[in-house]
């Protein structure tokens, strides 16, 4: 079966992702030893990363999800809207926010503001990809899988117009091949 992909190149292979996610999970497990963190997955982009990450977490934890909407195509559509909120009460809990990518940082900042009101013991960011050169607000994720250039990427949860989230690797979008 042919899958016609609008790709300039594959940026990060499935093997490299899995290796790095295991390292991150081990680091987080060590950092949170003796505590029971809540891993909050940000839907939909974090879905593959989230599943791979928590499979490799070796301490007790809770899982929960939020869904925000911020992008249309490759363009940011302004302030992110909440589509789905948490079920867990995060008061006095240690929260690890699991994101696909931190780009301008606007979504991350919005999430922080939303969660801080609920008085968690701590909140840290864990993102698979970080685009530090495109940052518009001051956010430094504590856990980041890969720092990448300012290019639009697809795959491993990341979409372009709703497609390509299912790709098991991360590639750079070629808009001319659309
Ligand atoms: P930020 O608010 O600009 O940091 O963007 C965060 C969200 O934008 C991410 O959770 C993604 O859903 C989306 N996003 C940013 N860059 C890309 C990209 O290169 N590919 C796909 N989605 C992206």
mmCIF file of C-alpha atoms and ligand atoms in Angstrom:
data_model
loop_
_atom_site.group_PDB
_atom_site.id
_atom_site.type_symbol
_atom_site.label_atom_id
_atom_site.label_comp_id
_atom_site.label_asym_id
_atom_site.label_seq_id
_atom_site.Cartn_x
_atom_site.Cartn_y
_atom_site.Cartn_z
ATOM 1 C CA UNK A 1 0.000 0.000 0.000
ATOM 2 C CA UNK A 2 1.371 3.469 -0.952
ATOM 3 C CA UNK A 3 1.447 6.254 1.593
ATOM 4 C CA UNK A 4 2.207 9.470 -0.264
ATOM 5 C CA UNK A 5 3.973 11.607 2.316
ATOM 6 C CA UNK A 6 4.713 15.347 1.947
ATOM 7 C CA UNK A 7 8.187 15.037 3.459
ATOM 8 C CA UNK A 8 11.447 16.898 2.882
ATOM 9 C CA UNK A 9 13.263 14.358 5.031
ATOM 10 C CA UNK A 10 12.958 12.080 8.029
ATOM 11 C CA UNK A 11 14.327 14.054 10.958
ATOM 12 C CA UNK A 12 14.163 11.533 13.824
ATOM 13 C CA UNK A 13 13.736 7.781 13.329
ATOM 14 C CA UNK A 14 11.441 5.602 15.411
ATOM 15 C CA UNK A 15 14.487 3.872 16.897
ATOM 16 C CA UNK A 16 16.069 7.174 17.963
ATOM 17 C CA UNK A 17 12.750 8.342 19.465
ATOM 18 C CA UNK A 18 12.288 5.158 21.473
ATOM 19 C CA UNK A 19 15.843 5.303 22.795
ATOM 20 C CA UNK A 20 15.513 8.930 23.889
ATOM 21 C CA UNK A 21 12.050 8.417 25.423
ATOM 22 C CA UNK A 22 13.424 5.553 27.549
ATOM 23 C CA UNK A 23 16.190 7.849 28.802
ATOM 24 C CA UNK A 24 13.676 10.567 29.673
ATOM 25 C CA UNK A 25 11.427 8.069 31.496
ATOM 26 C CA UNK A 26 14.356 6.820 33.540
ATOM 27 C CA UNK A 27 15.420 10.362 34.433
ATOM 28 C CA UNK A 28 11.861 11.291 35.487
ATOM 29 C CA UNK A 29 11.458 8.050 37.460
ATOM 30 C CA UNK A 30 14.650 8.870 39.375
ATOM 31 C CA UNK A 31 13.653 12.516 39.952
ATOM 32 C CA UNK A 32 10.214 11.554 41.308
ATOM 33 C CA UNK A 33 11.251 8.509 43.334
ATOM 34 C CA UNK A 34 9.181 8.286 46.548
ATOM 35 C CA UNK A 35 6.402 10.445 45.052
ATOM 36 C CA UNK A 36 3.423 9.586 42.866
ATOM 37 C CA UNK A 37 3.323 12.120 40.047
ATOM 38 C CA UNK A 38 0.349 12.736 37.756
ATOM 39 C CA UNK A 39 1.316 12.609 34.089
ATOM 40 C CA UNK A 40 -0.937 14.951 32.160
ATOM 41 C CA UNK A 41 -0.900 14.225 28.430
ATOM 42 C CA UNK A 42 -1.802 17.101 26.150
ATOM 43 C CA UNK A 43 -4.025 15.743 23.401
ATOM 44 C CA UNK A 44 -3.869 15.122 20.642
ATOM 45 C CA UNK A 45 -0.237 15.705 19.703
ATOM 46 C CA UNK A 46 1.350 14.005 22.720
ATOM 47 C CA UNK A 47 -0.533 10.734 22.279
ATOM 48 C CA UNK A 48 2.288 8.522 20.946
ATOM 49 C CA UNK A 49 4.999 10.137 23.062
ATOM 50 C CA UNK A 50 2.820 9.892 26.164
ATOM 51 C CA UNK A 51 2.140 6.177 25.716
ATOM 52 C CA UNK A 52 5.809 5.384 25.116
ATOM 53 C CA UNK A 53 6.897 7.548 28.061
ATOM 54 C CA UNK A 54 4.593 6.141 30.721
ATOM 55 C CA UNK A 55 5.302 2.549 29.590
ATOM 56 C CA UNK A 56 8.878 3.223 30.644
ATOM 57 C CA UNK A 57 8.128 4.973 33.949
ATOM 58 C CA UNK A 58 9.143 2.647 36.782
ATOM 59 C CA UNK A 59 7.471 4.378 39.761
ATOM 60 C CA UNK A 60 3.782 4.616 40.740
ATOM 61 C CA UNK A 61 1.950 7.342 38.856
ATOM 62 C CA UNK A 62 -1.485 8.542 37.783
ATOM 63 C CA UNK A 63 -2.445 9.438 34.257
ATOM 64 C CA UNK A 64 -4.757 12.155 32.990
ATOM 65 C CA UNK A 65 -5.348 14.238 29.855
ATOM 66 C CA UNK A 66 -6.165 17.702 28.625
ATOM 67 C CA UNK A 67 -6.989 18.826 25.128
ATOM 68 C CA UNK A 68 -6.248 22.326 23.880
ATOM 69 C CA UNK A 69 -6.716 23.690 20.383
ATOM 70 C CA UNK A 70 -4.244 26.196 18.962
ATOM 71 C CA UNK A 71 -3.201 25.428 15.382
ATOM 72 C CA UNK A 72 -4.854 25.505 11.963
ATOM 73 C CA UNK A 73 -2.559 24.130 9.234
ATOM 74 C CA UNK A 74 0.888 25.525 10.042
ATOM 75 C CA UNK A 75 -0.538 28.780 11.448
ATOM 76 C CA UNK A 76 -1.152 29.540 15.099
ATOM 77 C CA UNK A 77 -4.827 30.485 15.460
ATOM 78 C CA UNK A 78 -4.338 32.674 18.555
ATOM 79 C CA UNK A 79 -5.029 31.898 22.235
ATOM 80 C CA UNK A 80 -5.460 28.141 22.814
ATOM 81 C CA UNK A 81 -8.974 26.944 23.809
ATOM 82 C CA UNK A 82 -9.652 24.131 26.323
ATOM 83 C CA UNK A 83 -11.543 21.245 24.723
ATOM 84 C CA UNK A 84 -11.070 18.635 27.478
ATOM 85 C CA UNK A 85 -10.143 19.202 31.117
ATOM 86 C CA UNK A 86 -8.551 17.006 33.830
ATOM 87 C CA UNK A 87 -10.486 14.445 35.844
ATOM 88 C CA UNK A 88 -7.897 14.203 38.635
ATOM 89 C CA UNK A 89 -7.768 16.738 41.472
ATOM 90 C CA UNK A 90 -4.183 17.971 41.221
ATOM 91 C CA UNK A 91 -4.130 19.997 44.472
ATOM 92 C CA UNK A 92 -0.872 19.145 46.326
ATOM 93 C CA UNK A 93 0.115 16.731 43.559
ATOM 94 C CA UNK A 94 3.308 16.688 41.523
ATOM 95 C CA UNK A 95 2.289 17.206 37.905
ATOM 96 C CA UNK A 96 4.330 16.373 34.810
ATOM 97 C CA UNK A 97 2.837 17.943 31.696
ATOM 98 C CA UNK A 98 3.567 15.838 28.638
ATOM 99 C CA UNK A 99 3.637 17.799 25.372
ATOM 100 C CA UNK A 100 4.534 16.894 21.795
ATOM 101 C CA UNK A 101 6.352 20.147 21.075
ATOM 102 C CA UNK A 102 7.054 23.509 22.674
ATOM 103 C CA UNK A 103 7.205 26.053 19.873
ATOM 104 C CA UNK A 104 6.331 29.686 20.734
ATOM 105 C CA UNK A 105 5.599 28.509 24.294
ATOM 106 C CA UNK A 106 2.112 30.091 24.288
ATOM 107 C CA UNK A 107 0.349 26.770 24.910
ATOM 108 C CA UNK A 108 2.778 25.834 27.668
ATOM 109 C CA UNK A 109 2.253 29.190 29.377
ATOM 110 C CA UNK A 110 -1.517 28.885 29.123
ATOM 111 C CA UNK A 111 -1.342 25.387 30.621
ATOM 112 C CA UNK A 112 0.834 26.593 33.492
ATOM 113 C CA UNK A 113 -1.612 29.390 34.289
ATOM 114 C CA UNK A 114 -4.575 26.999 34.190
ATOM 115 C CA UNK A 115 -2.901 24.444 36.440
ATOM 116 C CA UNK A 116 -1.349 26.793 38.992
ATOM 117 C CA UNK A 117 -4.824 27.979 40.042
ATOM 118 C CA UNK A 118 -5.483 24.394 41.191
ATOM 119 C CA UNK A 119 -2.536 24.545 43.623
ATOM 120 C CA UNK A 120 -0.396 21.563 42.587
ATOM 121 C CA UNK A 121 2.730 20.824 44.686
ATOM 122 C CA UNK A 122 4.792 21.266 41.498
ATOM 123 C CA UNK A 123 4.434 21.373 37.725
ATOM 124 C CA UNK A 124 7.160 20.461 35.229
ATOM 125 C CA UNK A 125 7.128 20.203 31.441
ATOM 126 C CA UNK A 126 8.186 17.163 29.517
ATOM 127 C CA UNK A 127 8.199 17.660 25.754
ATOM 128 C CA UNK A 128 9.366 15.360 22.998
ATOM 129 C CA UNK A 129 10.453 18.279 20.787
ATOM 130 C CA UNK A 130 11.626 21.761 21.609
ATOM 131 C CA UNK A 131 11.938 24.635 19.099
ATOM 132 C CA UNK A 132 13.824 27.124 21.291
ATOM 133 C CA UNK A 133 14.563 29.554 18.419
ATOM 134 C CA UNK A 134 10.844 30.272 17.933
ATOM 135 C CA UNK A 135 10.073 31.045 21.577
ATOM 136 C CA UNK A 136 7.869 34.100 22.250
ATOM 137 C CA UNK A 137 7.513 33.594 26.022
ATOM 138 C CA UNK A 138 9.981 32.509 28.680
ATOM 139 C CA UNK A 139 9.445 28.758 29.071
ATOM 140 C CA UNK A 140 12.230 26.208 29.444
ATOM 141 C CA UNK A 141 10.889 22.638 29.597
ATOM 142 C CA UNK A 142 12.663 20.663 32.318
ATOM 143 C CA UNK A 143 12.562 17.485 30.212
ATOM 144 C CA UNK A 144 13.015 17.724 26.445
ATOM 145 C CA UNK A 145 13.648 14.859 24.037
ATOM 146 C CA UNK A 146 15.141 16.724 21.084
ATOM 147 C CA UNK A 147 15.857 20.388 20.315
ATOM 148 C CA UNK A 148 15.022 21.028 16.650
ATOM 149 C CA UNK A 149 15.304 23.864 14.130
ATOM 150 C CA UNK A 150 12.383 26.142 13.348
ATOM 151 C CA UNK A 151 10.818 23.824 10.737
ATOM 152 C CA UNK A 152 7.296 22.413 10.643
ATOM 153 C CA UNK A 153 7.447 18.731 11.547
ATOM 154 C CA UNK A 154 4.913 15.918 11.258
ATOM 155 C CA UNK A 155 4.561 12.396 12.598
ATOM 156 C CA UNK A 156 4.725 10.664 15.973
ATOM 157 C CA UNK A 157 1.575 12.519 17.086
ATOM 158 C CA UNK A 158 2.225 15.784 15.256
ATOM 159 C CA UNK A 159 -0.154 16.676 12.462
ATOM 160 C CA UNK A 160 -0.569 18.891 9.442
ATOM 161 C CA UNK A 161 -4.277 19.632 8.894
ATOM 162 C CA UNK A 162 -5.215 16.581 10.954
ATOM 163 C CA UNK A 163 -3.037 14.114 9.027
ATOM 164 C CA UNK A 164 0.222 12.212 9.648
ATOM 165 C CA UNK A 165 -0.101 11.813 13.441
ATOM 166 C CA UNK A 166 0.186 8.050 12.939
ATOM 167 C CA UNK A 167 3.666 8.098 11.401
ATOM 168 C CA UNK A 168 6.100 6.255 13.693
ATOM 169 C CA UNK A 169 8.899 8.794 12.999
ATOM 170 C CA UNK A 170 9.265 12.584 12.827
ATOM 171 C CA UNK A 171 9.742 14.230 9.449
ATOM 172 C CA UNK A 172 10.029 17.756 8.074
ATOM 173 C CA UNK A 173 6.922 18.817 6.133
ATOM 174 C CA UNK A 174 7.355 19.732 2.478
ATOM 175 C CA UNK A 175 4.485 22.138 1.791
ATOM 176 C CA UNK A 176 5.182 21.987 -1.980
ATOM 177 C CA UNK A 177 4.284 18.292 -2.004
ATOM 178 C CA UNK A 178 0.762 18.952 -0.640
HETATM 179 P P1 LIG B 1 3.138 26.755 20.885
HETATM 180 O O1 LIG B 1 1.934 27.232 21.665
HETATM 181 O O2 LIG B 1 3.483 27.735 19.777
HETATM 182 O O3 LIG B 1 4.312 26.422 21.740
HETATM 183 O O4 LIG B 1 2.709 25.456 20.095
HETATM 184 C C1 LIG B 1 2.330 24.303 20.717
HETATM 185 C C2 LIG B 1 1.492 23.429 19.818
HETATM 186 O O5 LIG B 1 1.560 23.821 18.430
HETATM 187 C C3 LIG B 1 1.967 22.024 19.852
HETATM 188 O O6 LIG B 1 1.381 21.306 20.921
HETATM 189 C C4 LIG B 1 1.570 21.486 18.483
HETATM 190 O O7 LIG B 1 0.262 20.980 18.512
HETATM 191 C C5 LIG B 1 1.611 22.700 17.581
HETATM 192 N N1 LIG B 1 2.875 22.773 16.805
HETATM 193 C C6 LIG B 1 3.903 23.625 16.959
HETATM 194 N N2 LIG B 1 4.890 23.383 16.075
HETATM 195 C C7 LIG B 1 4.469 22.341 15.329
HETATM 196 C C8 LIG B 1 5.074 21.572 14.256
HETATM 197 O O8 LIG B 1 6.211 21.806 13.797
HETATM 198 N N3 LIG B 1 4.325 20.548 13.776
HETATM 199 C C9 LIG B 1 3.095 20.234 14.230
HETATM 200 N N4 LIG B 1 2.509 20.894 15.239
HETATM 201 C C10 LIG B 1 3.188 21.942 15.789
#
